């Protein structure tokens, strides 16, 4: 069974913080690099941050130094701490494996969580 349930989005002010959470089914969580992806209307979904099973992390340049990805094995969950928010962080955020899950030859995504940054 595949479970990816994102939560924690909402509205944030520039310079503020938000924390996203993703509950992941154990079979997926234990053996995969996990990532947070961002979707903005009219643009391709992009991988913002990733974390390996050994907790090595990497980020795209635009969020480096502001976002922190983490994972909790006991809760089989992945988190994205978003600090120093900017308007360009606005989008729908999804967690998934890296690369993303494919089921029956099609990408599989959760419902995502919307982040809106504005003053």
PDB file of C-alpha atoms in Angstrom:
ATOM      1  CA  UNK A   1       0.000   0.000   0.000  1.00  0.00           C
ATOM      2  CA  UNK A   2       1.261   3.457  -0.913  1.00  0.00           C
ATOM      3  CA  UNK A   3       0.577   6.372   1.399  1.00  0.00           C
ATOM      4  CA  UNK A   4       1.835   9.922   0.993  1.00  0.00           C
ATOM      5  CA  UNK A   5      -0.176  12.406   3.034  1.00  0.00           C
ATOM      6  CA  UNK A   6       1.085  15.977   3.066  1.00  0.00           C
ATOM      7  CA  UNK A   7       0.011  18.594   5.592  1.00  0.00           C
ATOM      8  CA  UNK A   8       1.089  21.849   7.169  1.00  0.00           C
ATOM      9  CA  UNK A   9       0.735  24.257   4.298  1.00  0.00           C
ATOM     10  CA  UNK A  10      -1.087  27.518   4.474  1.00  0.00           C
ATOM     11  CA  UNK A  11      -0.378  31.189   4.327  1.00  0.00           C
ATOM     12  CA  UNK A  12       2.907  32.719   5.393  1.00  0.00           C
ATOM     13  CA  UNK A  13       4.338  36.195   5.378  1.00  0.00           C
ATOM     14  CA  UNK A  14       7.622  37.001   3.652  1.00  0.00           C
ATOM     15  CA  UNK A  15      10.348  36.260   6.152  1.00  0.00           C
ATOM     16  CA  UNK A  16       8.116  33.911   8.091  1.00  0.00           C
ATOM     17  CA  UNK A  17       8.187  30.165   8.559  1.00  0.00           C
ATOM     18  CA  UNK A  18       6.055  27.133   7.800  1.00  0.00           C
ATOM     19  CA  UNK A  19       6.617  23.460   8.512  1.00  0.00           C
ATOM     20  CA  UNK A  20       5.332  20.813   6.146  1.00  0.00           C
ATOM     21  CA  UNK A  21       4.808  17.210   7.159  1.00  0.00           C
ATOM     22  CA  UNK A  22       4.345  14.067   5.125  1.00  0.00           C
ATOM     23  CA  UNK A  23       3.174  10.736   6.486  1.00  0.00           C
ATOM     24  CA  UNK A  24       4.655   7.939   4.395  1.00  0.00           C
ATOM     25  CA  UNK A  25       3.789   4.274   4.326  1.00  0.00           C
ATOM     26  CA  UNK A  26       6.552   2.262   5.950  1.00  0.00           C
ATOM     27  CA  UNK A  27       7.347   0.124   2.924  1.00  0.00           C
ATOM     28  CA  UNK A  28       8.041   3.280   0.940  1.00  0.00           C
ATOM     29  CA  UNK A  29       9.825   5.219   3.661  1.00  0.00           C
ATOM     30  CA  UNK A  30      12.371   2.627   4.772  1.00  0.00           C
ATOM     31  CA  UNK A  31      14.185   2.063   1.503  1.00  0.00           C
ATOM     32  CA  UNK A  32      13.920   5.291  -0.464  1.00  0.00           C
ATOM     33  CA  UNK A  33      15.389   8.721  -0.767  1.00  0.00           C
ATOM     34  CA  UNK A  34      12.517  11.095  -0.080  1.00  0.00           C
ATOM     35  CA  UNK A  35      11.959  14.526  -1.488  1.00  0.00           C
ATOM     36  CA  UNK A  36       9.753  17.562  -1.449  1.00  0.00           C
ATOM     37  CA  UNK A  37       8.574  18.776  -4.830  1.00  0.00           C
ATOM     38  CA  UNK A  38       6.935  22.079  -5.702  1.00  0.00           C
ATOM     39  CA  UNK A  39       4.330  22.696  -8.393  1.00  0.00           C
ATOM     40  CA  UNK A  40       3.594  26.178  -9.661  1.00  0.00           C
ATOM     41  CA  UNK A  41       0.872  26.701 -12.295  1.00  0.00           C
ATOM     42  CA  UNK A  42       2.366  26.759 -15.761  1.00  0.00           C
ATOM     43  CA  UNK A  43       5.670  25.286 -14.657  1.00  0.00           C
ATOM     44  CA  UNK A  44       7.020  21.788 -14.332  1.00  0.00           C
ATOM     45  CA  UNK A  45       7.035  20.200 -10.920  1.00  0.00           C
ATOM     46  CA  UNK A  46      10.501  20.613  -9.424  1.00  0.00           C
ATOM     47  CA  UNK A  47      12.384  18.803  -6.723  1.00  0.00           C
ATOM     48  CA  UNK A  48      13.143  21.317  -3.990  1.00  0.00           C
ATOM     49  CA  UNK A  49      14.889  19.172  -1.400  1.00  0.00           C
ATOM     50  CA  UNK A  50      15.820  15.554  -0.920  1.00  0.00           C
ATOM     51  CA  UNK A  51      17.022  13.358   1.917  1.00  0.00           C
ATOM     52  CA  UNK A  52      18.582   9.927   1.627  1.00  0.00           C
ATOM     53  CA  UNK A  53      17.931   6.986   3.913  1.00  0.00           C
ATOM     54  CA  UNK A  54      21.165   7.977   5.622  1.00  0.00           C
ATOM     55  CA  UNK A  55      19.859  11.548   6.076  1.00  0.00           C
ATOM     56  CA  UNK A  56      22.156  13.182   3.573  1.00  0.00           C
ATOM     57  CA  UNK A  57      20.384  16.252   2.246  1.00  0.00           C
ATOM     58  CA  UNK A  58      20.490  18.437  -0.816  1.00  0.00           C
ATOM     59  CA  UNK A  59      18.553  21.492  -1.957  1.00  0.00           C
ATOM     60  CA  UNK A  60      17.990  23.618  -4.996  1.00  0.00           C
ATOM     61  CA  UNK A  61      19.912  26.877  -4.830  1.00  0.00           C
ATOM     62  CA  UNK A  62      16.862  29.063  -4.316  1.00  0.00           C
ATOM     63  CA  UNK A  63      16.016  27.433  -0.971  1.00  0.00           C
ATOM     64  CA  UNK A  64      19.484  26.539   0.256  1.00  0.00           C
ATOM     65  CA  UNK A  65      20.104  28.011   3.695  1.00  0.00           C
ATOM     66  CA  UNK A  66      16.384  28.619   4.263  1.00  0.00           C
ATOM     67  CA  UNK A  67      14.703  25.199   4.038  1.00  0.00           C
ATOM     68  CA  UNK A  68      15.566  22.114   6.049  1.00  0.00           C
ATOM     69  CA  UNK A  69      14.383  18.652   5.106  1.00  0.00           C
ATOM     70  CA  UNK A  70      14.336  15.911   7.712  1.00  0.00           C
ATOM     71  CA  UNK A  71      12.944  12.438   8.246  1.00  0.00           C
ATOM     72  CA  UNK A  72      11.764  10.542  11.288  1.00  0.00           C
ATOM     73  CA  UNK A  73      12.013   6.767  11.035  1.00  0.00           C
ATOM     74  CA  UNK A  74       9.856   6.142  14.095  1.00  0.00           C
ATOM     75  CA  UNK A  75       6.995   8.097  12.545  1.00  0.00           C
ATOM     76  CA  UNK A  76       7.856   7.213   8.905  1.00  0.00           C
ATOM     77  CA  UNK A  77       7.456  10.887   8.152  1.00  0.00           C
ATOM     78  CA  UNK A  78       9.299  13.533   6.185  1.00  0.00           C
ATOM     79  CA  UNK A  79       9.336  17.211   7.054  1.00  0.00           C
ATOM     80  CA  UNK A  80      10.221  20.467   5.372  1.00  0.00           C
ATOM     81  CA  UNK A  81      11.005  23.390   7.622  1.00  0.00           C
ATOM     82  CA  UNK A  82      10.598  26.529   5.532  1.00  0.00           C
ATOM     83  CA  UNK A  83      12.249  29.622   6.957  1.00  0.00           C
ATOM     84  CA  UNK A  84      12.808  33.043   5.511  1.00  0.00           C
ATOM     85  CA  UNK A  85       9.812  32.612   3.252  1.00  0.00           C
ATOM     86  CA  UNK A  86       9.763  34.419  -0.077  1.00  0.00           C
ATOM     87  CA  UNK A  87       6.851  35.031  -2.425  1.00  0.00           C
ATOM     88  CA  UNK A  88       8.496  32.734  -4.959  1.00  0.00           C
ATOM     89  CA  UNK A  89       8.120  29.844  -2.506  1.00  0.00           C
ATOM     90  CA  UNK A  90       4.398  29.882  -3.272  1.00  0.00           C
ATOM     91  CA  UNK A  91       3.139  26.656  -4.768  1.00  0.00           C
ATOM     92  CA  UNK A  92       1.723  23.242  -4.037  1.00  0.00           C
ATOM     93  CA  UNK A  93       4.195  21.015  -2.235  1.00  0.00           C
ATOM     94  CA  UNK A  94       4.290  17.266  -2.586  1.00  0.00           C
ATOM     95  CA  UNK A  95       6.442  14.667  -0.957  1.00  0.00           C
ATOM     96  CA  UNK A  96       7.467  11.592  -2.882  1.00  0.00           C
ATOM     97  CA  UNK A  97      10.370   9.287  -3.416  1.00  0.00           C
ATOM     98  CA  UNK A  98      13.270  10.399  -5.589  1.00  0.00           C
ATOM     99  CA  UNK A  99      12.611   9.628  -8.357  1.00  0.00           C
ATOM    100  CA  UNK A 100       8.854   9.653  -7.842  1.00  0.00           C
ATOM    101  CA  UNK A 101       6.709   6.584  -7.471  1.00  0.00           C
ATOM    102  CA  UNK A 102       5.469   4.908 -10.616  1.00  0.00           C
ATOM    103  CA  UNK A 103       2.403   2.662 -10.424  1.00  0.00           C
ATOM    104  CA  UNK A 104       1.063   0.939 -13.516  1.00  0.00           C
ATOM    105  CA  UNK A 105       3.433   3.051 -15.608  1.00  0.00           C
ATOM    106  CA  UNK A 106       2.000   6.310 -14.234  1.00  0.00           C
ATOM    107  CA  UNK A 107       3.413   8.762 -11.662  1.00  0.00           C
ATOM    108  CA  UNK A 108       1.749   8.477  -8.271  1.00  0.00           C
ATOM    109  CA  UNK A 109       1.295  11.588  -6.119  1.00  0.00           C
ATOM    110  CA  UNK A 110      -0.489  12.482  -2.932  1.00  0.00           C
ATOM    111  CA  UNK A 111      -2.864  15.419  -2.675  1.00  0.00           C
ATOM    112  CA  UNK A 112      -0.147  17.936  -1.869  1.00  0.00           C
ATOM    113  CA  UNK A 113      -0.341  20.929   0.430  1.00  0.00           C
ATOM    114  CA  UNK A 114      -0.684  24.518  -0.722  1.00  0.00           C
ATOM    115  CA  UNK A 115       1.797  27.146   0.440  1.00  0.00           C
ATOM    116  CA  UNK A 116       1.048  30.784  -0.210  1.00  0.00           C
ATOM    117  CA  UNK A 117       3.546  33.479   0.716  1.00  0.00           C
ATOM    118  CA  UNK A 118       2.310  37.025   0.548  1.00  0.00           C
ATOM    119  CA  UNK A 119       2.158  40.188   2.569  1.00  0.00           C
TER     120      UNK A 119
END
